[in-house]
Coordinates of C-alpha atoms in Angstrom, one line a residue:
X1 CA 8.7 -9.9 32.7
X2 CA 6.8 -7.3 34.7
X3 CA 9.2 -4.6 33.6
X4 CA 8.9 -5.6 29.9
X5 CA 5.1 -5.4 30.1
X6 CA 5.3 -2.0 31.8
X7 CA 7.6 -0.7 29.0
X8 CA 5.2 -2.1 26.4
X9 CA 2.2 -0.4 28.1
X10 CA 4.1 2.9 28.3
X11 CA 5.2 2.7 24.6
X12 CA 1.7 2.0 23.5
X13 CA 0.3 4.9 25.5
X14 CA 2.8 7.3 24.1
X15 CA 2.2 6.0 20.6
X16 CA -1.6 6.4 21.0
X17 CA -1.3 10.0 22.3
X18 CA 1.1 11.0 19.5
X19 CA -1.3 9.8 16.8
X20 CA -3.8 12.5 17.8
X21 CA -1.8 15.3 16.0
X22 CA -2.2 16.1 12.3
X23 CA 0.9 16.5 10.2
X24 CA 1.2 19.5 7.9
X25 CA 0.9 18.8 4.2
X26 CA 4.3 20.4 3.5
X27 CA 6.0 18.0 6.0
X28 CA 4.3 15.0 4.4
X29 CA 5.4 16.2 1.0
X30 CA 9.0 16.5 2.2
X31 CA 9.0 13.0 3.7
X32 CA 7.5 11.5 0.5
X33 CA 10.0 13.3 -1.6
X34 CA 12.8 11.3 -0.1
X35 CA 11.4 8.2 -1.8
X36 CA 11.5 9.6 -5.3
X37 CA 14.1 9.8 -8.1
X38 CA 15.0 13.2 -6.5
X39 CA 16.3 11.6 -3.3
X40 CA 19.7 12.6 -2.0
X41 CA 20.9 8.9 -1.8
X42 CA 22.7 7.9 -4.9
X43 CA 22.2 4.1 -4.3
X44 CA 18.4 4.7 -3.9
X45 CA 18.2 6.8 -7.0
X46 CA 20.1 4.1 -8.9
X47 CA 17.6 1.5 -7.7
X48 CA 14.7 3.7 -8.7
X49 CA 16.2 4.0 -12.2
X50 CA 16.7 0.3 -12.5
X51 CA 13.1 -0.3 -11.5
X52 CA 11.8 2.2 -14.0
X53 CA 14.0 0.8 -16.8
X54 CA 12.8 -2.8 -16.1
X55 CA 9.2 -1.6 -16.1
X56 CA 9.6 0.2 -19.4
X57 CA 11.3 -2.8 -20.9
X58 CA 8.5 -5.2 -19.8
X59 CA 5.9 -2.8 -21.2
X60 CA 7.7 -2.4 -24.5
X61 CA 8.5 -6.1 -25.0
X62 CA 9.8 -6.9 -28.5
X63 CA 8.4 -3.7 -30.0
X64 CA 10.8 -1.0 -31.4
X65 CA 9.4 1.6 -29.0
X66 CA 7.0 1.9 -26.1
X67 CA 3.5 3.2 -27.1
X68 CA 0.4 3.9 -25.1
X69 CA -1.4 1.0 -26.7
X70 CA 1.1 -1.4 -25.2
X71 CA 0.6 0.2 -21.9
X72 CA -3.1 -0.4 -22.0
X73 CA -2.6 -4.2 -22.5
X74 CA 0.2 -4.6 -19.9
X75 CA 0.4 -7.8 -17.9
X76 CA 3.1 -9.9 -16.2
X77 CA 4.8 -12.2 -18.6
X78 CA 4.6 -16.0 -18.4
X79 CA 8.2 -15.9 -17.3
X80 CA 7.5 -13.5 -14.4
X81 CA 4.4 -15.0 -13.1
X82 CA 3.7 -18.8 -12.8
X83 CA 0.0 -18.6 -13.7
X84 CA 0.0 -22.3 -14.7
X85 CA 1.0 -23.3 -11.1
X86 CA -1.8 -21.0 -9.8
X87 CA -4.4 -22.4 -12.1
X88 CA -3.5 -26.0 -11.3
X89 CA -4.2 -25.3 -7.6
X90 CA -7.8 -24.5 -8.5
X91 CA -8.3 -22.0 -5.7
X92 CA -11.6 -20.0 -5.7
X93 CA -10.8 -16.4 -4.7
X94 CA -14.6 -15.7 -4.4
X95 CA -14.1 -12.3 -6.0
X96 CA -17.8 -11.3 -6.2
X97 CA -18.4 -12.2 -2.6
X98 CA -15.4 -10.2 -1.4
X99 CA -16.4 -7.3 -3.6
X100 CA -19.8 -7.1 -1.8
X101 CA -18.1 -7.3 1.6
X102 CA -15.9 -4.4 0.5
X103 CA -18.9 -2.3 -0.5
X104 CA -20.5 -2.9 2.9
X105 CA -17.2 -2.1 4.6
X106 CA -17.2 1.3 2.9
X107 CA -20.9 2.1 3.1
X108 CA -20.2 4.9 5.6
X109 CA -19.1 7.0 2.6
X110 CA -22.7 7.6 1.7
X111 CA -23.3 9.3 5.1
X112 CA -20.4 11.7 5.1
X113 CA -21.3 15.4 5.6
X114 CA -20.5 18.1 3.1
X115 CA -17.7 19.7 5.1
X116 CA -15.8 16.3 4.9
X117 CA -16.3 16.0 1.2
X118 CA -15.3 19.6 0.7
X119 CA -12.1 19.0 2.7
X120 CA -11.6 15.8 0.6
X121 CA -11.4 17.9 -2.6
X122 CA -9.4 20.7 -1.0
X123 CA -6.7 18.3 0.2
X124 CA -6.2 16.6 -3.2
X125 CA -6.0 20.1 -4.8
X126 CA -3.3 21.2 -2.3
X127 CA -1.2 18.0 -2.7
X128 CA -1.5 18.0 -6.4
X129 CA -0.6 21.7 -6.6
X130 CA 2.4 21.6 -4.3
X131 CA 3.9 18.3 -5.5
X132 CA 7.6 18.3 -6.4
X133 CA 8.9 17.1 -9.8
X134 CA 10.2 14.1 -8.0
X135 CA 6.8 13.2 -6.6
X136 CA 5.1 13.7 -10.0
X137 CA 7.7 11.4 -11.7
X138 CA 7.3 8.7 -9.1
X139 CA 3.6 9.0 -9.2
X140 CA 3.7 8.4 -13.0
X141 CA 5.9 5.3 -12.6
X142 CA 3.6 4.0 -9.9
X143 CA 0.5 4.6 -12.0
X144 CA 1.8 2.9 -15.2
X145 CA 3.4 0.0 -13.3
X146 CA 0.2 -1.3 -11.8
X147 CA 0.3 -4.6 -13.6
X148 CA 3.8 -5.5 -12.3
X149 CA 5.6 -5.7 -8.9
X150 CA 8.6 -3.5 -9.8
X151 CA 7.3 -0.7 -7.5
X152 CA 8.0 -2.8 -4.5
X153 CA 11.8 -2.9 -5.1
X154 CA 12.6 0.5 -3.5
X155 CA 11.0 -0.5 -0.2
X156 CA 13.4 -3.5 0.1
X157 CA 16.5 -1.4 0.4
X158 CA 19.3 -1.1 -2.1
X159 CA 20.8 -4.6 -1.9
X160 CA 17.6 -6.7 -1.5
X161 CA 15.8 -4.4 -4.0
X162 CA 18.3 -5.1 -6.7
X163 CA 18.1 -8.8 -5.9
X164 CA 14.3 -8.6 -6.2
X165 CA 14.4 -7.0 -9.6
X166 CA 16.8 -9.6 -10.9
X167 CA 14.9 -12.6 -9.5
X168 CA 11.6 -11.2 -10.8
X169 CA 12.7 -10.8 -14.4
X170 CA 14.5 -14.2 -14.3
X171 CA 11.2 -15.8 -13.3
X172 CA 12.6 -17.1 -10.1
X173 CA 9.7 -16.0 -7.9
X174 CA 6.9 -16.8 -10.3
X175 CA 4.6 -18.3 -7.7
X176 CA 4.6 -15.2 -5.5
X177 CA 4.2 -13.0 -8.6
X178 CA 1.1 -14.9 -9.7
X179 CA -0.5 -15.3 -6.3
X180 CA 0.0 -11.7 -5.3
X181 CA -1.6 -10.3 -8.4
X182 CA -4.5 -12.9 -8.3
X183 CA -5.2 -11.8 -4.7
X184 CA -6.1 -8.2 -5.8
X185 CA -9.9 -7.9 -5.5
X186 CA -11.1 -5.5 -8.2
X187 CA -12.8 -2.3 -7.0
X188 CA -14.7 -2.0 -10.3
X189 CA -18.0 -3.0 -8.7
X190 CA -17.6 -0.6 -5.8
X191 CA -16.8 2.2 -8.1
X192 CA -20.0 1.7 -10.0
X193 CA -21.9 1.4 -6.7
X194 CA -20.7 4.6 -5.2
X195 CA -20.5 6.5 -8.5
X196 CA -18.4 9.4 -7.3
X197 CA -16.8 11.8 -9.8
X198 CA -13.0 12.1 -9.8
X199 CA -11.6 15.4 -8.5
X200 CA -10.4 16.7 -11.8
X201 CA -14.0 16.4 -13.1
X202 CA -15.6 18.5 -10.3
X203 CA -16.6 22.0 -11.6
X204 CA -14.2 24.7 -10.6
X205 CA -11.5 22.4 -9.4
X206 CA -7.8 23.5 -9.5
X207 CA -6.3 20.1 -10.5
X208 CA -3.4 20.1 -12.9
X209 CA -3.1 16.8 -14.7
X210 CA 0.5 15.6 -14.9
X211 CA 2.1 15.0 -18.4
X212 CA 3.8 11.7 -18.9
X213 CA 7.5 12.4 -19.4
X214 CA 8.5 9.3 -17.4
X215 CA 7.0 6.0 -18.8
X216 CA 5.6 6.4 -22.3
X217 CA 7.2 9.9 -22.5
X218 CA 4.6 11.3 -24.9
X219 CA 3.7 14.2 -22.5
X220 CA 0.1 13.1 -22.6
X221 CA -1.6 14.3 -19.3
X222 CA -2.2 11.3 -17.1
X223 CA -5.9 10.8 -16.5
X224 CA -8.3 8.1 -15.5
X225 CA -11.9 7.1 -16.1
X226 CA -14.6 5.4 -14.1
X227 CA -15.7 6.2 -10.6
X228 CA -13.3 7.7 -8.1
X229 CA -14.3 5.9 -4.8
X230 CA -12.5 3.6 -3.9
X231 CA -9.1 3.7 -5.6
X232 CA -8.3 0.7 -7.7
X233 CA -4.6 1.5 -7.9
X234 CA -4.4 1.9 -4.1
X235 CA -6.1 -1.4 -3.7
X236 CA -3.5 -3.0 -6.0
X237 CA -0.5 -1.2 -4.4
X238 CA -1.6 -1.9 -0.8
X239 CA -2.6 -5.5 -1.5
X240 CA 0.7 -6.2 -3.2
X241 CA 2.8 -4.5 -0.6
X242 CA 1.1 -6.1 2.4
X243 CA 1.3 -9.6 0.9
X244 CA 5.0 -9.0 0.2
X245 CA 5.4 -7.8 3.8
X246 CA 3.9 -11.0 5.0
X247 CA 6.4 -13.0 2.8
X248 CA 9.4 -10.8 3.8
X249 CA 8.7 -9.7 7.4
X250 CA 12.3 -8.5 7.7
X251 CA 11.0 -5.5 5.6
X252 CA 7.5 -5.4 7.1
X253 CA 7.4 -1.7 8.1
X254 CA 9.1 -0.5 4.9
X255 CA 6.6 -2.4 2.7
X256 CA 3.7 -1.1 4.6
X257 CA 4.9 2.4 4.0
X258 CA 5.3 1.6 0.3
X259 CA 1.7 0.6 0.1
X260 CA 0.7 3.9 1.7
X261 CA 3.1 5.7 -0.6
X262 CA 1.6 4.1 -3.6
X263 CA -1.8 5.5 -2.6
X264 CA -0.4 9.0 -2.1
X265 CA 0.8 8.9 -5.7
X266 CA -2.8 8.8 -6.8
X267 CA -3.5 12.0 -4.9
X268 CA -0.3 13.7 -6.3
X269 CA -1.7 13.0 -9.8
X270 CA -5.0 14.5 -8.9
X271 CA -7.0 11.5 -10.1
X272 CA -8.1 10.4 -6.6
X273 CA -9.3 11.9 -3.3
X274 CA -7.8 11.0 0.1
X275 CA -11.0 9.1 0.9
X276 CA -10.5 6.9 -2.1
X277 CA -7.1 5.9 -0.9
X278 CA -8.2 5.5 2.8
X279 CA -11.1 3.2 1.7
X280 CA -8.9 1.0 -0.5
X281 CA -6.4 0.6 2.3
X282 CA -9.2 -0.7 4.6
X283 CA -10.6 -3.1 2.0
X284 CA -7.1 -4.4 1.0
X285 CA -6.2 -5.1 4.7
X286 CA -9.5 -6.9 5.2
X287 CA -9.0 -9.0 2.1
X288 CA -5.5 -10.1 2.8
X289 CA -6.5 -11.1 6.4
X290 CA -9.4 -13.0 5.0
X291 CA -7.2 -15.0 2.5
X292 CA -4.5 -15.7 5.1
X293 CA -7.0 -17.3 7.4
X294 CA -8.1 -19.7 4.6
X295 CA -6.2 -23.0 4.9
X296 CA -6.1 -23.7 1.1
X297 CA -4.9 -20.1 0.4
X298 CA -2.3 -20.3 3.2
X299 CA -0.9 -23.5 1.7
X300 CA -0.3 -21.7 -1.7
X301 CA 1.0 -18.6 0.1
X302 CA 3.6 -20.7 2.0
X303 CA 4.8 -22.4 -1.1
X304 CA 5.1 -19.0 -3.0
X305 CA 6.8 -17.4 0.0
X306 CA 9.4 -20.2 0.3
X307 CA 10.2 -19.9 -3.4
X308 CA 10.5 -16.1 -3.1
X309 CA 12.8 -16.2 -0.1
X310 CA 15.0 -18.9 -1.6
X311 CA 15.3 -16.9 -4.9
X312 CA 16.2 -13.7 -3.1
X313 CA 18.8 -15.4 -1.0
X314 CA 20.3 -16.9 -4.2
X315 CA 20.5 -13.5 -5.8
X316 CA 21.8 -11.8 -2.6
X317 CA 24.5 -14.4 -2.1
X318 CA 23.8 -14.2 1.6
X319 CA 21.0 -14.8 4.1
X320 CA 17.8 -12.9 3.6
X321 CA 18.1 -11.3 7.1
X322 CA 21.5 -9.9 6.2
X323 CA 20.4 -8.7 2.7
X324 CA 17.3 -7.0 4.2
X325 CA 19.2 -5.0 6.8
X326 CA 18.6 -1.3 7.1
X327 CA 20.9 0.7 4.9
X328 CA 20.8 4.1 6.7
X329 CA 20.3 7.1 4.5
X330 CA 20.2 4.9 1.4
X331 CA 17.0 3.3 2.8
X332 CA 14.4 6.0 3.1
X333 CA 11.5 3.6 3.6
X334 CA 13.2 2.7 6.9
X335 CA 13.4 6.3 8.1
X336 CA 11.4 6.7 11.3
X337 CA 9.6 9.6 9.5
X338 CA 7.8 7.1 7.4
X339 CA 5.7 6.1 10.4
X340 CA 4.5 9.7 10.5
X341 CA 3.8 9.5 6.8
X342 CA 1.9 6.3 7.2
X343 CA -0.3 7.7 10.0
X344 CA -1.0 10.7 7.8
X345 CA -2.3 8.6 5.0
X346 CA -4.8 7.0 7.3
X347 CA -6.7 10.4 7.6
X348 CA -5.1 12.9 5.3
X349 CA -6.0 15.4 8.0
X350 CA -9.7 15.2 7.2
X351 CA -12.1 16.4 9.9
X352 CA -12.5 14.2 13.0
X353 CA -15.8 13.9 14.7
X354 CA -15.2 15.3 18.1
X355 CA -16.2 13.3 21.1
X356 CA -16.3 10.0 19.1
X357 CA -15.4 7.2 21.5
X358 CA -16.4 3.9 19.9
X359 CA -14.2 1.1 21.2
X360 CA -12.1 -1.0 18.9
X361 CA -13.2 -4.6 18.5
X362 CA -10.8 -6.8 16.6
X363 CA -12.5 -9.1 14.1
X364 CA -11.7 -12.8 14.4
X365 CA -8.5 -13.6 12.6
X366 CA -7.4 -10.0 11.9
X367 CA -4.4 -10.4 14.1
X368 CA -2.9 -12.7 11.4
X369 CA -1.6 -9.6 9.7
X370 CA 1.0 -9.2 12.5
X371 CA 1.8 -12.9 12.9
X372 CA 4.8 -13.0 10.5
X373 CA 6.2 -9.7 11.6
X374 CA 5.8 -10.3 15.4
X375 CA 6.1 -14.1 15.7
X376 CA 7.0 -13.9 19.5
X377 CA 3.6 -12.4 20.4
X378 CA 0.6 -14.6 20.9
X379 CA -2.6 -14.0 19.0
X380 CA -4.2 -12.2 22.1
X381 CA -1.1 -10.0 22.4
X382 CA -1.3 -9.1 18.7
X383 CA -5.0 -8.2 19.1
X384 CA -4.2 -6.1 22.2
X385 CA -1.5 -4.3 20.2
X386 CA -3.9 -3.5 17.4
X387 CA -6.4 -2.0 19.9
X388 CA -3.8 0.1 21.8
X389 CA -2.2 1.6 18.6
X390 CA -5.4 2.2 16.7
X391 CA -6.2 5.5 15.2
X392 CA -8.3 7.8 17.4
X393 CA -12.1 7.4 16.8
X394 CA -14.2 9.6 14.6
X395 CA -12.3 9.9 11.4
X396 CA -14.2 9.5 8.1
X397 CA -15.2 6.0 7.0
X398 CA -15.0 4.6 10.5
X399 CA -18.8 4.1 10.1
X400 CA -21.2 2.6 12.5
X401 CA -20.2 -1.1 12.6
X402 CA -17.4 -2.8 14.5
X403 CA -15.8 -3.9 11.2
X404 CA -15.9 -0.4 9.7
X405 CA -14.5 1.0 12.9
X406 CA -11.7 -1.5 13.1
X407 CA -10.4 -1.5 9.5
X408 CA -10.5 2.3 9.3
X409 CA -8.5 2.7 12.6
X410 CA -6.1 -0.3 12.3
X411 CA -2.5 1.2 12.2
X412 CA -0.2 -1.7 11.4
X413 CA 2.7 0.6 11.2
X414 CA 2.2 1.9 14.7
X415 CA 1.6 -1.6 16.1
X416 CA 4.9 -2.8 14.5
X417 CA 6.8 0.2 15.7
X418 CA 5.5 0.0 19.3
X419 CA 6.3 -3.7 19.6
X420 CA 9.9 -3.1 18.4
X421 CA 10.5 -0.2 20.7
X422 CA 10.0 -2.5 23.7
X423 CA 12.7 -4.9 22.7

């Protein structure tokens, strides 16, 4: 036992030291490009194509062709999402209350100095400018698929991902589909509160809006309205991915990376800054932890999770553990490089305040986010893991409060990775 604890301590120390280094934007781009339709893996490319085709079909419905009007009114079908079940449960998501908590969590945005905001714009300009065709195509699919769960399939691996697409459209995981989407806390109120212009609206910017040749295929440049901070799409993508990771802990790390990757797509399109994405990741993590610590919500969650897992096993024709196994080069979201990518998306290499040393204090119940993925660890061990693998202090949005500091620095990917390296 002493040897095991020593190895865990050493692994955590190495992980903490490694996180202090920035990752070049070109390296990040190359990692992200492996998770696009331009990937070298044929099975992965096929899965991406299946996901896109299913998305376009759902958007089009019974119409003769897909139009932008249909896109604007997209929602999960009654077959895909069991909203009747959800409504019957009568759960109060306390949306307004959680929105105000989110605004307070992100209040450090108002105190950011000009050099950080300048770097914020320069980073989105660089990522948007240098994005590959594959990144742009995936970003468009991510953007237009916000009302559905199709985007999660590629993080499940070729076999489980295909089973997920089949079960989703057959209506076999309707409770999970309804609950996950209902758990998204809109960022609309926060956008109005912070009232920050999107990068492509800043005078003198070099953003190139991306024509849609993927979903609607009308070549209309993808754009967005409303405030920029925080990102609504990232909030959606990260919330959905994190809840799915809690339901399928066999793919926990890959789904975490998918949530981060979804946010990166917003920067690729030039419609959001890095800080918009970072802020939404913080709020989404807090919201999911909040819900999972509520007994009434947890009862619904468990019911939805059990239905989801049974449906996936049925479609896989084998156990979920076997169906979720890593598929080597055909499983890019399981590539170790995705841990580097995830860490990058926590800061986007924005300036760090030198000398910042504020200690990490784990809010009560936050360790629930690692409970399903690391069931052999106690709550205190999970909290210790969160502290040891936290992002270094001083990055933007870490703010002045313990809550701001924790949610900005929480690195679930590093915590999961460090725990598994000691096995």
